[in-house]
Amino acid sequence: MSDEIEDVHADRRERAASRLRDVDVDGLICFPSRTLEYLTGFAAEPDERHFLFVVPAADHACDGPVLFVPRLYESQVRTETTVADVRTWTDGDDPTEAVRDLLAEYGLRDGRLLVDDTMWARFTQNLRAAAPDATWGLASDAIAPLRARKDDTELAAMRAAAAAADAAVTDLRCLGADAVGMTETELADWIVDRMEERGGRGAAFGPIVGSGPNGAKPHHGHGDREIGAGEPVVCDFGTRVDGYPSDQTRTLVFGGDPPETYAEIHEVVREAQAAAVDAVEPGATAAAVDRAARTVIEDAGYGDAFVHRTGHGVGLDVHEEPYIVAGNDRALEPGMVFSVEPGIYLDGRFGCRIEDLVVVTDDGCERLNEADRGWR
Ligand code: GLY
Ligand code: MN
Ligand code: MN
């Protein structure tokens, strides 16, 4: 682990503790999650064992963050994180008493505590039993604003992930009529292989290859349907670099002419996306960006067919704050990264979505994806 990385995570923990004090909270309790990864660099899948990370708000030195982990993880977390205080429990012991003692040691049993938004109920239930007089909230209440603004290391990873996915888009266009007759699943696997060849690591999320009527279901995934000549195919995929994902969509037509209205619909979506990107600048609200895309689609008469928000923040989680949605009056800040992904979905016929990631800059925004947005 480089010193630079060590500093990044220690600095994030200090800023997290400071945020807890700002929002008048006594402590944060994470379990294996992207928030744990953000604060420690340690990425693990959750399982049935108690694996907790307690970040007290108090800023005196003896009250630093504590990792409370199954013994089998001890060597891993000591070498892969810079968290100084690591406590362990062993299979065969009941960890709940130790959790109660830990919270008592930090004076948190009757505190105002935040838990990871994704923490499994079995652990939140145990924490409630261990701290019956505490009050509870969600980690995102304090940590999401920190995570929303990306630093240079995070942006470098996301640029590289976006470049790998953009290169796969170029490969996909070259496939042309050869895509006709492939199943959606075969094409999804082919895309993931291309992203890996171009420097990505795996799929950032289950890729979407929605051919013909399947494209009208925005989160279709992929299946055994064969791609037909001239059908619009919604291709939504991303990969990861250094843990950070990309997320972009192109709607392509392979080996034939599309349905009559398709070219016009694609142009409306393209204009909606451009209008939303143009609306991105520091101080603009997330709702205003959503409105910019929606106005173009409504004016073209397809308002009812744009069935989702315009975008979502992207970081270690593919979907995180800020959400680009009506009613979100949060002001955009430099360093925020989010998707801009308007779409039009005609049930039983086809869908069309164009998605790119943007990062808010000091005076506007920069697109992270540059691959051709056309449908041919
Ligand atoms: N994977 C769906 C999306 O773009 O958010
Ligand atoms: Mn997507
Ligand atoms: Mn997206």
Tab-separated table of C-alpha atoms and ligand atoms in Angstrom:
chain	number	residue	atom	x	y	z
A	1	MET	CA	0.000	0.000	0.000
A	2	SER	CA	1.458	3.369	-0.997
A	3	ASP	CA	1.776	6.225	1.491
A	4	GLU	CA	-0.479	8.232	-0.800
A	5	ILE	CA	-3.296	5.690	-0.469
A	6	GLU	CA	-2.775	5.471	3.304
A	7	ASP	CA	-3.141	9.223	3.572
A	8	VAL	CA	-6.283	9.230	1.448
A	9	HIS	CA	-8.165	6.849	3.746
A	10	ALA	CA	-6.907	8.359	7.008
A	11	ASP	CA	-7.893	11.773	5.720
A	12	ARG	CA	-11.352	10.506	4.783
A	13	ARG	CA	-11.812	9.071	8.290
A	14	GLU	CA	-10.897	12.405	9.840
A	15	ARG	CA	-13.294	14.239	7.574
A	16	ALA	CA	-16.000	11.664	8.339
A	17	ALA	CA	-15.570	12.192	12.102
A	18	SER	CA	-15.713	15.935	11.556
A	19	ARG	CA	-18.937	15.532	9.533
A	20	LEU	CA	-20.438	13.476	12.363
A	21	ARG	CA	-19.753	16.353	14.744
A	22	ASP	CA	-21.215	18.820	12.239
A	23	VAL	CA	-24.487	16.899	12.104
A	24	ASP	CA	-24.495	16.345	15.866
A	25	VAL	CA	-24.031	12.594	15.780
A	26	ASP	CA	-21.889	10.539	18.206
A	27	GLY	CA	-20.766	7.705	15.994
A	28	LEU	CA	-21.007	5.801	12.732
A	29	ILE	CA	-21.120	2.003	12.475
A	30	CYS	CA	-20.295	0.406	9.121
A	31	PHE	CA	-20.291	-3.190	8.004
A	32	PRO	CA	-18.704	-4.526	4.778
A	33	SER	CA	-19.930	-1.947	2.267
A	34	ARG	CA	-18.754	0.698	-0.132
A	35	THR	CA	-18.708	3.168	2.756
A	36	LEU	CA	-16.300	0.885	4.637
A	37	GLU	CA	-14.209	0.686	1.453
A	38	TYR	CA	-14.293	4.460	1.117
A	39	LEU	CA	-13.078	4.983	4.672
A	40	THR	CA	-10.543	2.151	4.944
A	41	GLY	CA	-9.723	0.882	1.440
A	42	PHE	CA	-10.898	-2.559	2.543
A	43	ALA	CA	-13.400	-4.217	0.189
A	44	ALA	CA	-15.191	-7.307	1.456
A	45	GLU	CA	-18.472	-9.045	0.779
A	46	PRO	CA	-20.761	-9.099	3.813
A	47	ASP	CA	-21.553	-12.443	5.376
A	48	GLU	CA	-23.226	-13.741	8.526
A	49	ARG	CA	-20.300	-12.854	10.799
A	50	HIS	CA	-20.118	-9.586	12.746
A	51	PHE	CA	-17.681	-7.335	10.887
A	52	LEU	CA	-18.112	-3.788	12.160
A	53	PHE	CA	-16.254	-0.520	11.820
A	54	VAL	CA	-17.013	2.038	14.511
A	55	VAL	CA	-16.107	5.668	13.841
A	56	PRO	CA	-16.651	7.821	16.921
A	57	ALA	CA	-17.274	11.508	16.428
A	58	ALA	CA	-15.082	12.439	19.391
A	59	ASP	CA	-11.785	13.876	18.241
A	60	HIS	CA	-9.465	12.964	21.113
A	61	ALA	CA	-6.702	10.608	20.141
A	62	CYS	CA	-7.750	7.678	22.354
A	63	ASP	CA	-11.116	7.554	20.612
A	64	GLY	CA	-10.026	6.615	17.101
A	65	PRO	CA	-11.964	4.336	14.780
A	66	VAL	CA	-12.107	0.623	15.597
A	67	LEU	CA	-12.393	-2.401	13.343
A	68	PHE	CA	-14.226	-5.237	15.107
A	69	VAL	CA	-13.721	-8.278	12.894
A	70	PRO	CA	-13.780	-12.064	12.877
A	71	ARG	CA	-10.346	-13.413	13.793
A	72	LEU	CA	-9.864	-14.853	10.292
A	73	TYR	CA	-9.759	-11.299	8.897
A	74	GLU	CA	-7.207	-9.954	11.383
A	75	SER	CA	-4.077	-10.317	9.277
A	76	GLN	CA	-5.885	-8.996	6.198
A	77	VAL	CA	-7.199	-5.802	7.805
A	78	ARG	CA	-3.929	-5.117	9.596
A	79	THR	CA	-1.991	-5.263	6.336
A	80	GLU	CA	-4.593	-3.772	3.987
A	81	THR	CA	-5.834	-0.857	6.107
A	82	THR	CA	-4.227	1.789	8.288
A	83	VAL	CA	-6.830	1.517	11.028
A	84	ALA	CA	-4.709	1.223	14.177
A	85	ASP	CA	-7.293	-0.269	16.521
A	86	VAL	CA	-8.338	-3.779	15.447
A	87	ARG	CA	-10.342	-6.001	17.814
A	88	THR	CA	-11.236	-9.578	16.989
A	89	TRP	CA	-13.668	-12.286	17.952
A	90	THR	CA	-13.380	-15.988	17.199
A	91	ASP	CA	-15.849	-18.394	15.629
A	92	GLY	CA	-17.475	-20.294	18.467
A	93	ASP	CA	-17.749	-17.163	20.646
A	94	ASP	CA	-20.872	-15.006	20.768
A	95	PRO	CA	-19.724	-11.537	19.577
A	96	THR	CA	-22.760	-9.627	20.824
A	97	GLU	CA	-21.397	-9.073	24.323
A	98	ALA	CA	-18.151	-7.707	22.922
A	99	VAL	CA	-20.132	-5.348	20.692
A	100	ARG	CA	-22.022	-4.081	23.736
A	101	ASP	CA	-18.743	-3.589	25.646
A	102	LEU	CA	-17.201	-1.744	22.706
A	103	LEU	CA	-20.138	0.669	22.481
A	104	ALA	CA	-20.015	1.147	26.263
A	105	GLU	CA	-16.266	1.880	26.137
A	106	TYR	CA	-16.949	4.667	23.645
A	107	GLY	CA	-19.974	5.975	25.520
A	108	LEU	CA	-22.187	5.197	22.543
A	109	ARG	CA	-24.835	2.978	24.137
A	110	ASP	CA	-27.174	5.939	24.529
A	111	GLY	CA	-25.712	8.012	21.702
A	112	ARG	CA	-26.965	9.262	18.391
A	113	LEU	CA	-25.647	6.671	15.962
A	114	LEU	CA	-25.630	6.159	12.209
A	115	VAL	CA	-25.498	2.724	10.578
A	116	ASP	CA	-24.526	1.753	7.069
A	117	ASP	CA	-27.550	2.177	4.778
A	118	THR	CA	-27.035	-1.360	3.481
A	119	MET	CA	-26.355	-3.045	6.838
A	120	TRP	CA	-28.227	-6.327	7.101
A	121	ALA	CA	-31.152	-6.363	9.531
A	122	ARG	CA	-29.577	-9.129	11.644
A	123	PHE	CA	-26.781	-6.701	12.578
A	124	THR	CA	-28.973	-3.635	13.072
A	125	GLN	CA	-31.157	-5.757	15.350
A	126	ASN	CA	-28.107	-6.792	17.390
A	127	LEU	CA	-26.912	-3.200	17.587
A	128	ARG	CA	-30.314	-2.092	18.847
A	129	ALA	CA	-30.117	-4.741	21.541
A	130	ALA	CA	-26.551	-3.702	22.444
A	131	ALA	CA	-27.461	-0.006	22.616
A	132	PRO	CA	-31.129	0.097	23.627
A	133	ASP	CA	-31.104	3.807	24.500
A	134	ALA	CA	-29.368	4.973	21.331
A	135	THR	CA	-31.142	6.793	18.522
A	136	TRP	CA	-30.453	5.710	14.950
A	137	GLY	CA	-29.978	7.194	11.522
A	138	LEU	CA	-28.357	6.307	8.209
A	139	ALA	CA	-24.682	6.704	7.324
A	140	SER	CA	-25.583	8.540	4.134
A	141	ASP	CA	-27.014	11.386	6.235
A	142	ALA	CA	-23.424	12.326	7.083
A	143	ILE	CA	-21.157	10.539	4.625
A	144	ALA	CA	-22.928	10.893	1.259
A	145	PRO	CA	-21.874	14.553	0.856
A	146	LEU	CA	-18.239	13.518	1.362
A	147	ARG	CA	-18.479	10.629	-1.060
A	148	ALA	CA	-20.320	12.725	-3.650
A	149	ARG	CA	-17.323	14.975	-4.347
A	150	LYS	CA	-14.602	12.922	-5.993
A	151	ASP	CA	-10.920	13.608	-5.434
A	152	ASP	CA	-8.262	13.403	-8.152
A	153	THR	CA	-7.478	9.731	-7.458
A	154	GLU	CA	-11.133	8.776	-7.771
A	155	LEU	CA	-11.558	10.844	-10.941
A	156	ALA	CA	-8.510	9.235	-12.544
A	157	ALA	CA	-9.982	5.785	-11.909
A	158	MET	CA	-13.388	6.800	-13.264
A	159	ARG	CA	-11.853	8.362	-16.384
A	160	ALA	CA	-9.979	5.127	-17.065
A	161	ALA	CA	-13.115	3.014	-16.507
A	162	ALA	CA	-15.077	5.293	-18.842
A	163	ALA	CA	-12.336	5.052	-21.480
A	164	ALA	CA	-12.423	1.233	-21.342
A	165	ALA	CA	-16.212	1.248	-21.811
A	166	ASP	CA	-15.987	3.848	-24.587
A	167	ALA	CA	-13.499	1.619	-26.420
A	168	ALA	CA	-15.975	-1.250	-26.114
A	169	VAL	CA	-18.640	0.969	-27.727
A	170	THR	CA	-16.344	1.497	-30.693
A	171	ASP	CA	-15.798	-2.277	-30.945
A	172	LEU	CA	-19.549	-2.797	-30.734
A	173	ARG	CA	-20.165	-0.505	-33.702
A	174	CYS	CA	-17.586	-2.441	-35.714
A	175	LEU	CA	-19.522	-5.638	-35.027
A	176	GLY	CA	-22.252	-4.293	-37.336
A	177	ALA	CA	-24.406	-7.004	-38.929
A	178	ASP	CA	-22.395	-9.715	-37.123
A	179	ALA	CA	-24.461	-8.896	-34.018
A	180	VAL	CA	-27.638	-10.048	-35.780
A	181	GLY	CA	-28.561	-13.519	-34.542
A	182	MET	CA	-26.494	-13.257	-31.352
A	183	THR	CA	-28.525	-13.627	-28.196
A	184	GLU	CA	-28.627	-10.701	-25.806
A	185	THR	CA	-26.588	-12.745	-23.321
A	186	GLU	CA	-23.957	-13.580	-25.920
A	187	LEU	CA	-23.639	-9.889	-26.792
A	188	ALA	CA	-23.478	-8.906	-23.092
A	189	ASP	CA	-20.639	-11.405	-22.516
A	190	TRP	CA	-18.881	-10.147	-25.657
A	191	ILE	CA	-19.079	-6.558	-24.387
A	192	VAL	CA	-17.643	-7.480	-20.982
A	193	ASP	CA	-14.733	-9.257	-22.724
A	194	ARG	CA	-14.054	-6.143	-24.812
A	195	MET	CA	-14.055	-3.882	-21.726
A	196	GLU	CA	-11.565	-6.196	-20.020
A	197	GLU	CA	-9.327	-6.182	-23.106
A	198	ARG	CA	-9.406	-2.374	-22.926
A	199	GLY	CA	-8.234	-2.213	-19.320
A	200	GLY	CA	-11.423	-2.641	-17.299
A	201	ARG	CA	-12.014	-5.186	-14.570
A	202	GLY	CA	-15.217	-7.167	-15.001
A	203	ALA	CA	-18.687	-5.711	-15.273
A	204	ALA	CA	-19.524	-2.847	-12.903
A	205	PHE	CA	-23.142	-4.097	-12.838
A	206	GLY	CA	-25.199	-6.640	-14.735
A	207	PRO	CA	-25.012	-5.361	-18.333
A	208	ILE	CA	-28.251	-4.481	-20.100
A	209	VAL	CA	-28.732	-5.638	-23.690
A	210	GLY	CA	-32.384	-4.944	-24.424
A	211	SER	CA	-33.281	-5.846	-28.005
A	212	GLY	CA	-36.509	-4.731	-29.669
A	213	PRO	CA	-39.400	-4.832	-27.155
A	214	ASN	CA	-37.018	-5.765	-24.320
A	215	GLY	CA	-35.412	-2.342	-24.715
A	216	ALA	CA	-38.682	-0.774	-23.569
A	217	LYS	CA	-38.011	-2.253	-20.094
A	218	PRO	CA	-35.286	0.098	-18.815
A	219	HIS	CA	-33.685	-2.479	-16.463
A	220	HIS	CA	-34.245	-5.553	-18.628
A	221	GLY	CA	-30.819	-7.208	-18.169
A	222	HIS	CA	-30.254	-9.751	-20.947
A	223	GLY	CA	-31.678	-13.053	-22.027
A	224	ASP	CA	-31.998	-15.657	-24.775
A	225	ARG	CA	-33.714	-13.403	-27.288
A	226	GLU	CA	-31.836	-13.167	-30.594
A	227	ILE	CA	-31.007	-9.717	-31.916
A	228	GLY	CA	-32.855	-8.998	-35.149
A	229	ALA	CA	-31.732	-6.885	-38.095
A	230	GLY	CA	-32.852	-3.272	-37.736
A	231	GLU	CA	-33.970	-3.555	-34.101
A	232	PRO	CA	-32.935	-0.844	-31.670
A	233	VAL	CA	-30.817	-2.486	-28.951
A	234	VAL	CA	-30.309	-0.681	-25.639
A	235	CYS	CA	-26.730	-1.459	-24.549
A	236	ASP	CA	-26.001	-0.218	-21.003
A	237	PHE	CA	-22.767	-1.373	-19.435
A	238	GLY	CA	-19.738	-0.386	-17.391
A	239	THR	CA	-16.539	-1.761	-15.973
A	240	ARG	CA	-14.307	-0.922	-13.015
A	241	VAL	CA	-10.797	0.455	-12.696
A	242	ASP	CA	-9.219	0.603	-9.218
A	243	GLY	CA	-12.632	-0.180	-7.756
A	244	TYR	CA	-14.435	2.699	-9.507
A	245	PRO	CA	-17.117	2.060	-12.129
A	246	SER	CA	-18.250	3.537	-15.398
A	247	ASP	CA	-21.870	3.532	-16.554
A	248	GLN	CA	-22.918	4.460	-20.077
A	249	THR	CA	-25.606	3.563	-22.608
A	250	ARG	CA	-25.792	3.576	-26.360
A	251	THR	CA	-28.850	2.424	-28.311
A	252	LEU	CA	-27.661	0.833	-31.539
A	253	VAL	CA	-29.197	-0.682	-34.648
A	254	PHE	CA	-27.364	-3.590	-36.287
A	255	GLY	CA	-27.647	-4.810	-39.873
A	256	GLY	CA	-30.850	-3.193	-41.140
A	257	ASP	CA	-33.166	-0.183	-41.068
A	258	PRO	CA	-34.856	0.733	-37.771
A	259	PRO	CA	-38.611	1.258	-37.256
A	260	GLU	CA	-39.982	4.366	-38.919
A	261	THR	CA	-40.123	6.632	-35.867
A	262	TYR	CA	-36.834	5.490	-34.369
A	263	ALA	CA	-34.467	8.063	-35.908
A	264	GLU	CA	-36.679	10.906	-34.669
A	265	ILE	CA	-36.956	9.410	-31.181
A	266	HIS	CA	-33.209	8.890	-30.959
A	267	GLU	CA	-32.681	12.528	-31.922
A	268	VAL	CA	-35.098	13.691	-29.206
A	269	VAL	CA	-33.202	11.648	-26.612
A	270	ARG	CA	-29.903	12.974	-27.864
A	271	GLU	CA	-31.158	16.565	-27.609
A	272	ALA	CA	-32.558	15.907	-24.132
A	273	GLN	CA	-29.236	14.548	-22.990
A	274	ALA	CA	-27.351	17.512	-24.470
A	275	ALA	CA	-29.756	19.963	-22.802
A	276	ALA	CA	-29.261	18.302	-19.430
A	277	VAL	CA	-25.479	18.280	-19.788
A	278	ASP	CA	-25.599	21.965	-20.752
A	279	ALA	CA	-27.534	22.663	-17.534
A	280	VAL	CA	-24.788	21.188	-15.322
A	281	GLU	CA	-22.751	23.769	-13.444
A	282	PRO	CA	-21.873	24.434	-9.815
A	283	GLY	CA	-24.869	25.859	-7.979
A	284	ALA	CA	-27.452	24.466	-10.407
A	285	THR	CA	-29.831	22.080	-8.688
A	286	ALA	CA	-30.109	18.391	-9.482
A	287	ALA	CA	-33.800	19.018	-10.187
A	288	ALA	CA	-32.927	21.665	-12.798
A	289	VAL	CA	-30.800	19.154	-14.710
A	290	ASP	CA	-33.665	16.657	-14.650
A	291	ARG	CA	-36.046	19.372	-15.816
A	292	ALA	CA	-33.780	20.327	-18.738
A	293	ALA	CA	-33.902	16.768	-20.144
A	294	ARG	CA	-37.582	16.281	-19.382
A	295	THR	CA	-38.650	19.511	-21.088
A	296	VAL	CA	-37.146	18.408	-24.414
A	297	ILE	CA	-38.869	15.018	-24.236
A	298	GLU	CA	-42.198	16.492	-23.113
A	299	ASP	CA	-42.094	19.105	-25.880
A	300	ALA	CA	-41.608	16.299	-28.413
A	301	GLY	CA	-44.737	14.584	-27.049
A	302	TYR	CA	-43.021	11.668	-25.315
A	303	GLY	CA	-43.201	12.859	-21.690
A	304	ASP	CA	-45.143	9.797	-20.520
A	305	ALA	CA	-42.520	7.508	-22.073
A	306	PHE	CA	-39.628	8.923	-20.017
A	307	VAL	CA	-40.323	6.731	-17.014
A	308	HIS	CA	-37.292	7.356	-14.785
A	309	ARG	CA	-35.165	10.114	-13.308
A	310	THR	CA	-32.478	11.704	-15.476
A	311	GLY	CA	-29.506	10.344	-13.560
A	312	HIS	CA	-27.721	9.249	-10.431
A	313	GLY	CA	-24.392	9.877	-8.759
A	314	VAL	CA	-21.685	7.315	-9.464
A	315	GLY	CA	-18.782	6.444	-7.194
A	316	LEU	CA	-17.800	3.239	-5.453
A	317	ASP	CA	-21.533	2.505	-5.691
A	318	VAL	CA	-22.903	2.633	-9.227
A	319	HIS	CA	-25.990	4.373	-7.831
A	320	GLU	CA	-25.296	6.929	-5.090
A	321	GLU	CA	-25.935	10.595	-4.380
A	322	PRO	CA	-26.627	12.999	-5.953
A	323	TYR	CA	-29.839	11.751	-7.585
A	324	ILE	CA	-30.768	13.844	-10.623
A	325	VAL	CA	-34.473	13.886	-10.040
A	326	ALA	CA	-37.432	16.253	-9.659
A	327	GLY	CA	-37.637	17.583	-6.125
A	328	ASN	CA	-33.903	17.308	-5.403
A	329	ASP	CA	-33.006	20.937	-4.774
A	330	ARG	CA	-29.486	20.095	-3.778
A	331	ALA	CA	-26.938	22.383	-5.449
A	332	LEU	CA	-24.316	20.683	-7.605
A	333	GLU	CA	-20.690	21.040	-6.490
A	334	PRO	CA	-17.372	20.672	-8.338
A	335	GLY	CA	-16.147	17.074	-8.199
A	336	MET	CA	-19.582	15.482	-8.232
A	337	VAL	CA	-19.890	12.696	-10.809
A	338	PHE	CA	-23.263	11.546	-12.075
A	339	SER	CA	-24.984	9.990	-15.056
A	340	VAL	CA	-27.168	11.885	-17.508
A	341	GLU	CA	-29.381	9.220	-19.064
A	342	PRO	CA	-32.739	10.277	-20.473
A	343	GLY	CA	-34.741	7.667	-22.361
A	344	ILE	CA	-37.966	7.040	-24.245
A	345	TYR	CA	-39.624	3.639	-23.842
A	346	LEU	CA	-42.443	2.470	-26.115
A	347	ASP	CA	-43.998	-0.543	-24.450
A	348	GLY	CA	-43.971	-3.658	-26.631
A	349	ARG	CA	-41.927	-1.937	-29.364
A	350	PHE	CA	-38.484	-0.605	-28.376
A	351	GLY	CA	-36.583	1.702	-26.048
A	352	CYS	CA	-33.955	4.345	-26.557
A	353	ARG	CA	-31.553	5.657	-23.911
A	354	ILE	CA	-28.301	7.608	-24.134
A	355	GLU	CA	-26.168	7.778	-20.998
A	356	ASP	CA	-22.845	9.401	-20.163
A	357	LEU	CA	-21.125	10.292	-16.926
A	358	VAL	CA	-20.224	13.903	-16.240
A	359	VAL	CA	-18.083	15.529	-13.582
A	360	VAL	CA	-18.988	18.986	-12.330
A	361	THR	CA	-16.097	21.419	-12.851
A	362	ASP	CA	-15.522	24.935	-11.504
A	363	ASP	CA	-17.457	26.496	-14.363
A	364	GLY	CA	-19.580	23.766	-15.917
A	365	CYS	CA	-18.956	20.096	-16.488
A	366	GLU	CA	-16.818	17.603	-18.351
A	367	ARG	CA	-18.168	14.444	-19.949
A	368	LEU	CA	-16.286	11.312	-18.959
A	369	ASN	CA	-17.678	9.363	-21.936
A	370	GLU	CA	-16.963	10.530	-25.449
A	371	ALA	CA	-17.905	7.502	-27.587
A	372	ASP	CA	-20.091	8.315	-30.591
A	373	ARG	CA	-23.727	8.627	-29.464
A	374	GLY	CA	-25.324	7.850	-32.842
A	375	TRP	CA	-27.423	4.730	-33.457
A	376	ARG	CA	-25.859	3.404	-36.658
B	1	GLY	N1	-27.701	0.336	-14.911
B	1	GLY	C1	-28.782	1.224	-15.073
B	1	GLY	C2	-28.320	2.613	-15.014
B	1	GLY	O1	-27.755	3.113	-15.931
B	1	GLY	O2	-28.486	3.280	-14.022
B	2	MN	MN	-26.321	2.594	-17.179
B	3	MN	MN	-26.897	4.841	-14.938
